[in-house]
mmCIF file of C-alpha atoms in Angstrom:
data_model
loop_
_atom_site.group_PDB
_atom_site.id
_atom_site.type_symbol
_atom_site.label_atom_id
_atom_site.label_comp_id
_atom_site.label_asym_id
_atom_site.label_seq_id
_atom_site.Cartn_x
_atom_site.Cartn_y
_atom_site.Cartn_z
ATOM 1 C CA ARG A 368 30.135 -51.814 52.497
ATOM 2 C CA ASP A 369 31.573 -49.092 50.304
ATOM 3 C CA SER A 370 32.253 -51.596 47.581
ATOM 4 C CA ALA A 371 28.688 -52.883 47.758
ATOM 5 C CA SER A 372 27.208 -49.410 47.491
ATOM 6 C CA MET A 373 29.201 -48.478 44.408
ATOM 7 C CA PRO A 374 26.928 -50.326 41.897
ATOM 8 C CA MET A 375 23.885 -48.700 43.433
ATOM 9 C CA LEU A 376 25.408 -45.239 43.181
ATOM 10 C CA SER A 377 26.516 -45.923 39.623
ATOM 11 C CA ALA A 378 23.009 -47.029 38.635
ATOM 12 C CA TRP A 379 21.492 -43.977 40.304
ATOM 13 C CA ALA A 380 23.892 -41.635 38.506
ATOM 14 C CA THR A 381 23.089 -43.313 35.207
ATOM 15 C CA ARG A 382 19.358 -42.795 35.746
ATOM 16 C CA VAL A 383 19.922 -39.123 36.588
ATOM 17 C CA LEU A 384 21.976 -38.590 33.466
ATOM 18 C CA VAL A 385 19.454 -40.370 31.262
ATOM 19 C CA THR A 386 16.541 -38.516 32.817
ATOM 20 C CA GLY A 387 18.336 -35.211 32.471
ATOM 21 C CA ALA A 388 19.152 -35.846 28.820
ATOM 22 C CA ALA A 389 15.549 -36.825 28.176
ATOM 23 C CA GLY A 390 14.364 -33.664 29.895
ATOM 24 C CA VAL A 391 16.637 -31.508 27.769
ATOM 25 C CA ALA A 392 15.468 -33.275 24.621
ATOM 26 C CA LEU A 393 11.856 -32.854 25.655
ATOM 27 C CA ALA A 394 12.417 -29.157 26.344
ATOM 28 C CA TRP A 395 13.965 -28.639 22.920
ATOM 29 C CA TYR A 396 11.088 -30.561 21.288
ATOM 30 C CA LEU A 397 8.422 -28.471 23.039
ATOM 31 C CA ARG A 398 10.244 -25.260 22.151
ATOM 32 C CA ALA A 399 10.406 -26.273 18.473
ATOM 33 C CA ARG A 400 6.677 -27.086 18.450
ATOM 34 C CA SER A 401 5.899 -23.748 20.056
ATOM 35 C CA ARG A 402 7.896 -21.882 17.423
ATOM 36 C CA ALA A 403 6.203 -23.817 14.612
ATOM 37 C CA ALA A 404 2.758 -23.085 16.040
ATOM 38 C CA SER A 405 3.668 -19.415 16.398
ATOM 39 C CA GLY A 406 4.801 -19.294 12.769
ATOM 40 C CA THR A 407 1.555 -20.915 11.619
ATOM 41 C CA SER A 408 -0.455 -18.432 13.676
ATOM 42 C CA GLN A 409 1.417 -15.500 12.164
ATOM 43 C CA ALA A 410 0.882 -16.876 8.648
ATOM 44 C CA THR A 411 -2.827 -17.343 9.318
ATOM 45 C CA LYS A 412 -3.057 -13.806 10.675
ATOM 46 C CA ALA A 413 -1.304 -12.433 7.600
ATOM 47 C CA GLU A 414 -3.699 -14.307 5.344
ATOM 48 C CA ALA A 415 -6.670 -12.933 7.269
ATOM 49 C CA CYS A 416 -5.364 -9.389 6.868
ATOM 50 C CA ALA A 417 -4.891 -9.721 3.106
ATOM 51 C CA PRO A 418 -6.842 -7.174 1.027
ATOM 52 C CA CYS A 419 -10.291 -8.354 -0.044
ATOM 53 C CA ALA A 420 -9.956 -6.907 -3.569
ATOM 54 C CA PRO A 421 -8.596 -9.515 -6.018
ATOM 55 C CA ILE A 422 -5.027 -8.873 -7.133
ATOM 56 C CA ARG A 423 -4.893 -9.036 -10.906
ATOM 57 C CA THR A 424 -1.855 -10.487 -12.636
ATOM 58 C CA GLU A 425 -1.227 -11.477 -16.218
ATOM 59 C CA ASP A 426 -1.628 -15.133 -15.236
ATOM 60 C CA THR A 427 -4.937 -14.569 -13.379
ATOM 61 C CA PRO A 428 -7.111 -12.213 -15.427
ATOM 62 C CA SER A 429 -9.818 -10.339 -13.554
ATOM 63 C CA PRO A 430 -13.445 -11.377 -14.028
ATOM 64 C CA TRP A 431 -14.453 -7.706 -14.017
ATOM 65 C CA PRO A 432 -14.449 -5.540 -17.162
ATOM 66 C CA SER A 433 -12.206 -2.533 -17.668
ATOM 67 C CA VAL A 434 -15.165 -0.201 -18.297
ATOM 68 C CA VAL A 435 -16.149 1.657 -15.116
ATOM 69 C CA HIS A 436 -19.475 3.492 -14.878
ATOM 70 C CA VAL A 437 -19.187 6.687 -12.837
ATOM 71 C CA LEU A 438 -22.676 7.802 -11.798
ATOM 72 C CA TYR A 439 -22.508 11.275 -10.286
ATOM 73 C CA ASP A 440 -24.813 13.571 -8.396
ATOM 74 C CA ASP A 441 -25.027 17.077 -9.834
ATOM 75 C CA GLY A 442 -22.669 19.842 -8.736
ATOM 76 C CA LEU A 443 -19.531 18.736 -6.928
ATOM 77 C CA GLY A 444 -20.242 15.133 -7.875
ATOM 78 C CA LYS A 445 -19.821 15.952 -11.548
ATOM 79 C CA ASP A 446 -16.506 17.699 -10.906
ATOM 80 C CA ILE A 447 -15.227 14.661 -9.024
ATOM 81 C CA ALA A 448 -16.327 12.298 -11.794
ATOM 82 C CA GLU A 449 -14.581 14.383 -14.435
ATOM 83 C CA SER A 450 -11.412 14.627 -12.330
ATOM 84 C CA LEU A 451 -11.081 10.852 -12.526
ATOM 85 C CA GLN A 452 -10.498 11.160 -16.263
ATOM 86 C CA SER A 453 -7.185 12.883 -15.628
ATOM 87 C CA ALA A 454 -6.164 10.853 -12.569
ATOM 88 C CA LYS A 455 -2.535 9.861 -13.159
ATOM 89 C CA SER A 456 -2.774 6.964 -10.710
ATOM 90 C CA LEU A 457 -5.537 5.291 -12.731
ATOM 91 C CA SER A 458 -4.314 2.659 -15.167
ATOM 92 C CA SER A 459 -4.672 3.472 -18.846
ATOM 93 C CA SER A 460 -6.430 0.110 -19.267
ATOM 94 C CA VAL A 461 -9.414 1.424 -17.280
ATOM 95 C CA SER A 462 -12.098 3.231 -19.300
ATOM 96 C CA LEU A 463 -14.596 5.570 -17.656
ATOM 97 C CA CYS A 464 -18.217 5.961 -18.709
ATOM 98 C CA ILE A 465 -19.407 9.103 -16.921
ATOM 99 C CA ARG A 466 -23.095 9.949 -16.671
ATOM 100 C CA PRO A 467 -25.604 11.563 -14.253
ATOM 101 C CA ILE A 468 -26.851 9.226 -11.563
ATOM 102 C CA SER A 469 -30.400 9.957 -12.728
ATOM 103 C CA LYS A 470 -29.541 7.861 -15.836
ATOM 104 C CA PHE A 471 -28.824 4.765 -13.760
ATOM 105 C CA LYS A 472 -31.636 2.773 -15.392
ATOM 106 C CA SER A 473 -29.747 2.737 -18.696
ATOM 107 C CA ILE A 474 -27.662 -0.029 -17.114
ATOM 108 C CA LYS A 475 -29.289 -3.452 -16.781
ATOM 109 C CA TRP A 476 -27.924 -4.175 -13.343
ATOM 110 C CA ALA A 477 -29.262 -7.678 -12.750
ATOM 111 C CA ALA A 478 -29.968 -8.962 -16.262
ATOM 112 C CA GLY A 479 -26.948 -7.730 -18.197
ATOM 113 C CA PRO A 480 -23.244 -8.616 -18.065
ATOM 114 C CA ARG A 481 -20.897 -7.793 -15.216
ATOM 115 C CA HIS A 482 -20.479 -4.108 -14.384
ATOM 116 C CA VAL A 483 -18.140 -1.945 -12.327
ATOM 117 C CA ALA A 484 -19.776 1.233 -11.019
ATOM 118 C CA ILE A 485 -18.894 4.192 -8.813
ATOM 119 C CA PHE A 486 -21.829 5.936 -7.127
ATOM 120 C CA ILE A 487 -21.335 9.565 -6.045
ATOM 121 C CA VAL A 488 -24.297 10.432 -3.813
ATOM 122 C CA SER A 489 -25.240 13.597 -1.896
ATOM 123 C CA THR A 490 -27.176 13.767 1.353
ATOM 124 C CA LEU A 491 -29.213 16.934 1.908
ATOM 125 C CA GLU A 492 -31.127 18.347 4.851
ATOM 126 C CA ASN A 493 -33.053 15.855 7.015
ATOM 127 C CA GLU A 494 -30.999 12.975 5.610
ATOM 128 C CA GLN A 495 -32.745 13.219 2.241
ATOM 129 C CA ALA A 496 -31.248 12.307 -1.117
ATOM 130 C CA SER A 497 -30.891 14.915 -3.825
ATOM 131 C CA GLU A 498 -33.438 15.037 -6.629
ATOM 132 C CA GLU A 499 -30.907 13.541 -9.060
ATOM 133 C CA ALA A 500 -29.869 10.628 -6.831
ATOM 134 C CA GLY A 501 -33.222 9.974 -5.175
ATOM 135 C CA SER A 502 -34.591 7.582 -7.791
ATOM 136 C CA CYS A 503 -31.372 5.540 -7.847
ATOM 137 C CA CYS A 504 -31.241 5.202 -4.064
ATOM 138 C CA ARG A 505 -34.915 4.274 -3.839
ATOM 139 C CA PHE A 506 -34.521 1.662 -6.569
ATOM 140 C CA PHE A 507 -31.764 -0.268 -4.809
ATOM 141 C CA LEU A 508 -33.377 0.132 -1.378
ATOM 142 C CA ARG A 509 -36.519 -1.693 -2.489
ATOM 143 C CA LYS A 510 -37.236 -4.641 -0.236
ATOM 144 C CA THR A 511 -38.697 -6.624 -3.128
ATOM 145 C CA HIS A 512 -35.295 -7.253 -4.733
ATOM 146 C CA PRO A 513 -34.269 -10.912 -4.404
ATOM 147 C CA VAL A 514 -31.324 -11.812 -2.199
ATOM 148 C CA GLY A 515 -28.144 -12.066 -4.258
ATOM 149 C CA MET A 516 -29.594 -10.090 -7.158
ATOM 150 C CA LEU A 517 -26.231 -8.414 -7.834
ATOM 151 C CA GLU A 518 -23.926 -11.264 -6.872
ATOM 152 C CA GLY A 519 -21.314 -11.733 -9.574
ATOM 153 C CA LYS A 520 -22.858 -8.901 -11.591
ATOM 154 C CA LEU A 521 -21.716 -5.696 -9.890
ATOM 155 C CA ALA A 522 -18.461 -4.461 -8.381
ATOM 156 C CA TYR A 523 -18.949 -1.050 -6.816
ATOM 157 C CA ALA A 524 -17.750 1.810 -4.641
ATOM 158 C CA VAL A 525 -19.727 4.630 -3.049
ATOM 159 C CA LEU A 526 -18.652 8.208 -2.318
ATOM 160 C CA GLY A 527 -20.907 10.271 -0.094
ATOM 161 C CA LEU A 528 -21.078 14.069 -0.218
ATOM 162 C CA GLY A 529 -22.598 15.771 2.817
ATOM 163 C CA ASP A 530 -22.607 19.041 4.738
ATOM 164 C CA SER A 531 -22.646 19.017 8.537
ATOM 165 C CA ASN A 532 -23.527 22.731 8.464
ATOM 166 C CA LEU A 533 -27.085 21.475 7.982
ATOM 167 C CA LEU A 534 -27.003 19.756 11.387
ATOM 168 C CA LEU A 535 -27.924 21.432 14.670
ATOM 169 C CA ASP A 536 -24.864 20.086 16.500
ATOM 170 C CA ARG A 537 -22.504 20.777 13.608
ATOM 171 C CA GLN A 538 -19.577 21.737 15.833
ATOM 172 C CA THR A 539 -19.243 18.180 17.124
ATOM 173 C CA THR A 540 -20.175 16.212 14.010
ATOM 174 C CA THR A 541 -18.098 14.614 11.267
ATOM 175 C CA ALA A 542 -18.583 13.407 7.703
ATOM 176 C CA ALA A 543 -20.099 10.185 9.044
ATOM 177 C CA ASP A 544 -23.012 12.207 10.462
ATOM 178 C CA CYS A 545 -24.086 13.823 7.189
ATOM 179 C CA ASN A 546 -23.812 11.034 4.609
ATOM 180 C CA GLN A 547 -26.779 8.825 5.408
ATOM 181 C CA GLN A 548 -27.778 8.264 1.775
ATOM 182 C CA ALA A 549 -24.329 6.967 0.853
ATOM 183 C CA GLN A 550 -24.312 4.743 3.931
ATOM 184 C CA LYS A 551 -27.710 3.252 3.111
ATOM 185 C CA LEU A 552 -26.818 2.662 -0.540
ATOM 186 C CA ASP A 553 -23.481 1.071 0.323
ATOM 187 C CA LYS A 554 -25.079 -1.271 2.843
ATOM 188 C CA ARG A 555 -27.906 -2.231 0.482
ATOM 189 C CA LEU A 556 -25.613 -2.998 -2.467
ATOM 190 C CA SER A 557 -23.609 -5.280 -0.215
ATOM 191 C CA GLU A 558 -26.796 -7.020 0.966
ATOM 192 C CA LEU A 559 -27.767 -7.632 -2.657
ATOM 193 C CA GLY A 560 -24.490 -9.477 -3.209
ATOM 194 C CA ALA A 561 -22.454 -6.799 -5.003
ATOM 195 C CA PHE A 562 -18.677 -6.842 -4.538
ATOM 196 C CA GLN A 563 -17.226 -3.776 -2.811
ATOM 197 C CA VAL A 564 -14.145 -2.640 -4.722
ATOM 198 C CA CYS A 565 -13.172 0.097 -2.282
ATOM 199 C CA ARG A 566 -14.337 1.196 1.162
ATOM 200 C CA ARG A 567 -17.055 3.845 1.272
ATOM 201 C CA GLY A 568 -15.844 7.429 1.075
ATOM 202 C CA GLU A 569 -17.514 10.229 3.049
ATOM 203 C CA ALA A 570 -16.851 13.952 2.654
ATOM 204 C CA ASP A 571 -18.056 16.983 4.596
ATOM 205 C CA GLU A 572 -18.518 20.400 3.001
ATOM 206 C CA ARG A 573 -18.046 22.117 6.380
ATOM 207 C CA THR A 574 -14.481 20.880 6.640
ATOM 208 C CA GLY A 575 -13.626 21.595 3.010
ATOM 209 C CA ASN A 576 -14.206 18.083 1.617
ATOM 210 C CA THR A 577 -10.627 17.163 2.518
ATOM 211 C CA GLU A 578 -11.593 13.498 2.517
ATOM 212 C CA ILE A 579 -12.132 13.339 -1.244
ATOM 213 C CA GLU A 580 -8.558 13.361 -2.573
ATOM 214 C CA PRO A 581 -7.242 10.534 -0.369
ATOM 215 C CA TRP A 582 -10.300 8.451 -1.198
ATOM 216 C CA LEU A 583 -9.862 8.982 -4.934
ATOM 217 C CA ARG A 584 -6.281 7.747 -4.718
ATOM 218 C CA GLU A 585 -7.470 4.672 -2.853
ATOM 219 C CA LEU A 586 -10.208 4.164 -5.435
ATOM 220 C CA CYS A 587 -7.802 4.319 -8.374
ATOM 221 C CA SER A 588 -5.529 1.766 -6.725
ATOM 222 C CA ALA A 589 -8.505 -0.535 -6.099
ATOM 223 C CA LEU A 590 -9.720 -0.210 -9.700
ATOM 224 C CA ASN A 591 -6.253 -1.003 -11.008
ATOM 225 C CA ARG A 592 -6.275 -4.212 -8.953
ATOM 226 C CA THR A 593 -9.843 -5.206 -9.780
ATOM 227 C CA CYS A 594 -10.432 -4.308 -13.426
ATOM 228 C CA GLY A 595 -8.902 -6.510 -16.069
ATOM 229 C CA PRO A 596 -8.286 -5.992 -19.768
ATOM 230 C CA ALA A 597 -11.701 -5.980 -21.432
ATOM 231 C CA PRO A 598 -12.353 -8.929 -23.743
ATOM 232 C CA ALA A 599 -13.224 -8.030 -27.307
ATOM 233 C CA SER A 600 -16.828 -9.076 -26.669
ATOM 234 C CA ASP A 601 -17.231 -6.334 -24.073
ATOM 235 C CA ALA A 602 -17.209 -3.735 -26.849
ATOM 236 C CA THR A 603 -20.697 -4.801 -27.859
ATOM 237 C CA SER A 604 -22.122 -6.471 -24.747
ATOM 238 C CA CYS A 605 -22.359 -3.478 -22.407
ATOM 239 C CA SER A 606 -26.043 -2.865 -21.823
ATOM 240 C CA CYS A 607 -25.787 0.927 -21.780
ATOM 241 C CA GLY A 608 -23.781 1.198 -24.986
ATOM 242 C CA CYS A 609 -20.685 2.648 -23.343
ATOM 243 C CA GLY A 610 -18.205 0.097 -24.661
ATOM 244 C CA VAL A 611 -17.096 1.874 -27.811
ATOM 245 C CA ALA A 612 -13.707 1.456 -29.503
ATOM 246 C CA LEU A 613 -12.083 -0.383 -26.621
ATOM 247 C CA SER A 614 -9.070 -1.523 -28.608
ATOM 248 C CA GLY A 615 -6.975 1.172 -26.960
ATOM 249 C CA ARG A 616 -9.313 1.405 -23.947
ATOM 250 C CA PRO A 617 -9.652 5.195 -23.998
ATOM 251 C CA ARG A 618 -11.495 6.950 -21.203
ATOM 252 C CA ILE A 619 -14.912 7.715 -22.559
ATOM 253 C CA ALA A 620 -18.129 9.562 -21.858
ATOM 254 C CA PRO A 621 -21.532 8.558 -23.284
ATOM 255 C CA GLY A 622 -21.664 9.247 -27.015
ATOM 256 C CA THR A 623 -18.112 10.632 -27.201
ATOM 257 C CA ARG A 624 -14.653 9.294 -27.830
ATOM 258 C CA ARG A 625 -11.463 10.675 -26.364
#
């Protein structure tokens, strides 16, 4: 009897060993697949979190020119625009064309070549635009503009200047509550297909405009990534006549050379 049962026990033991080995192999296989899927998920997440601004390298030149139009509202806006000229973090290959925002029509936004522009816009009492910036804001906010009018033609950033002292509940408000004109302009430019170079900046006079300096540093970094060396043709193609003597790409103001 014992002798007869031995083959059966041996066969049973063999099946257990084979099944166990298969189970271990299956476990290792599933673990490897799980790790691979996790790695793919992490890579996809990293790609999704990549900055939206194009990273310029010598092998992949930027499609955007190195001339940046800085359109400023009067007062503090002008001081901010002029401070960009001496910004150490801004690449020397980036040229600035600084002018009042009321002169915005000197640039052929939809019909001309590509442009890079910074809009510095104030919001006054009752969410109104200043006299200088009003015409510019109203122009872009027109509902008659065709969809995609600025696609591939404008790269932009908007800085809003507000004062929550003008609000009734000023003790509980922030810069986001007093920069409606900048918010509307930023949203509308995006709707028209323009490329946002840098997130919208918002400053509040009541808190000392402490938001401006960090935003300017972020702006300079974004411009360095986005703007490429200007082709020779850009010296004559700019619709507002700002592209003068770009061989050394100096920072310039309308009608002057620095």
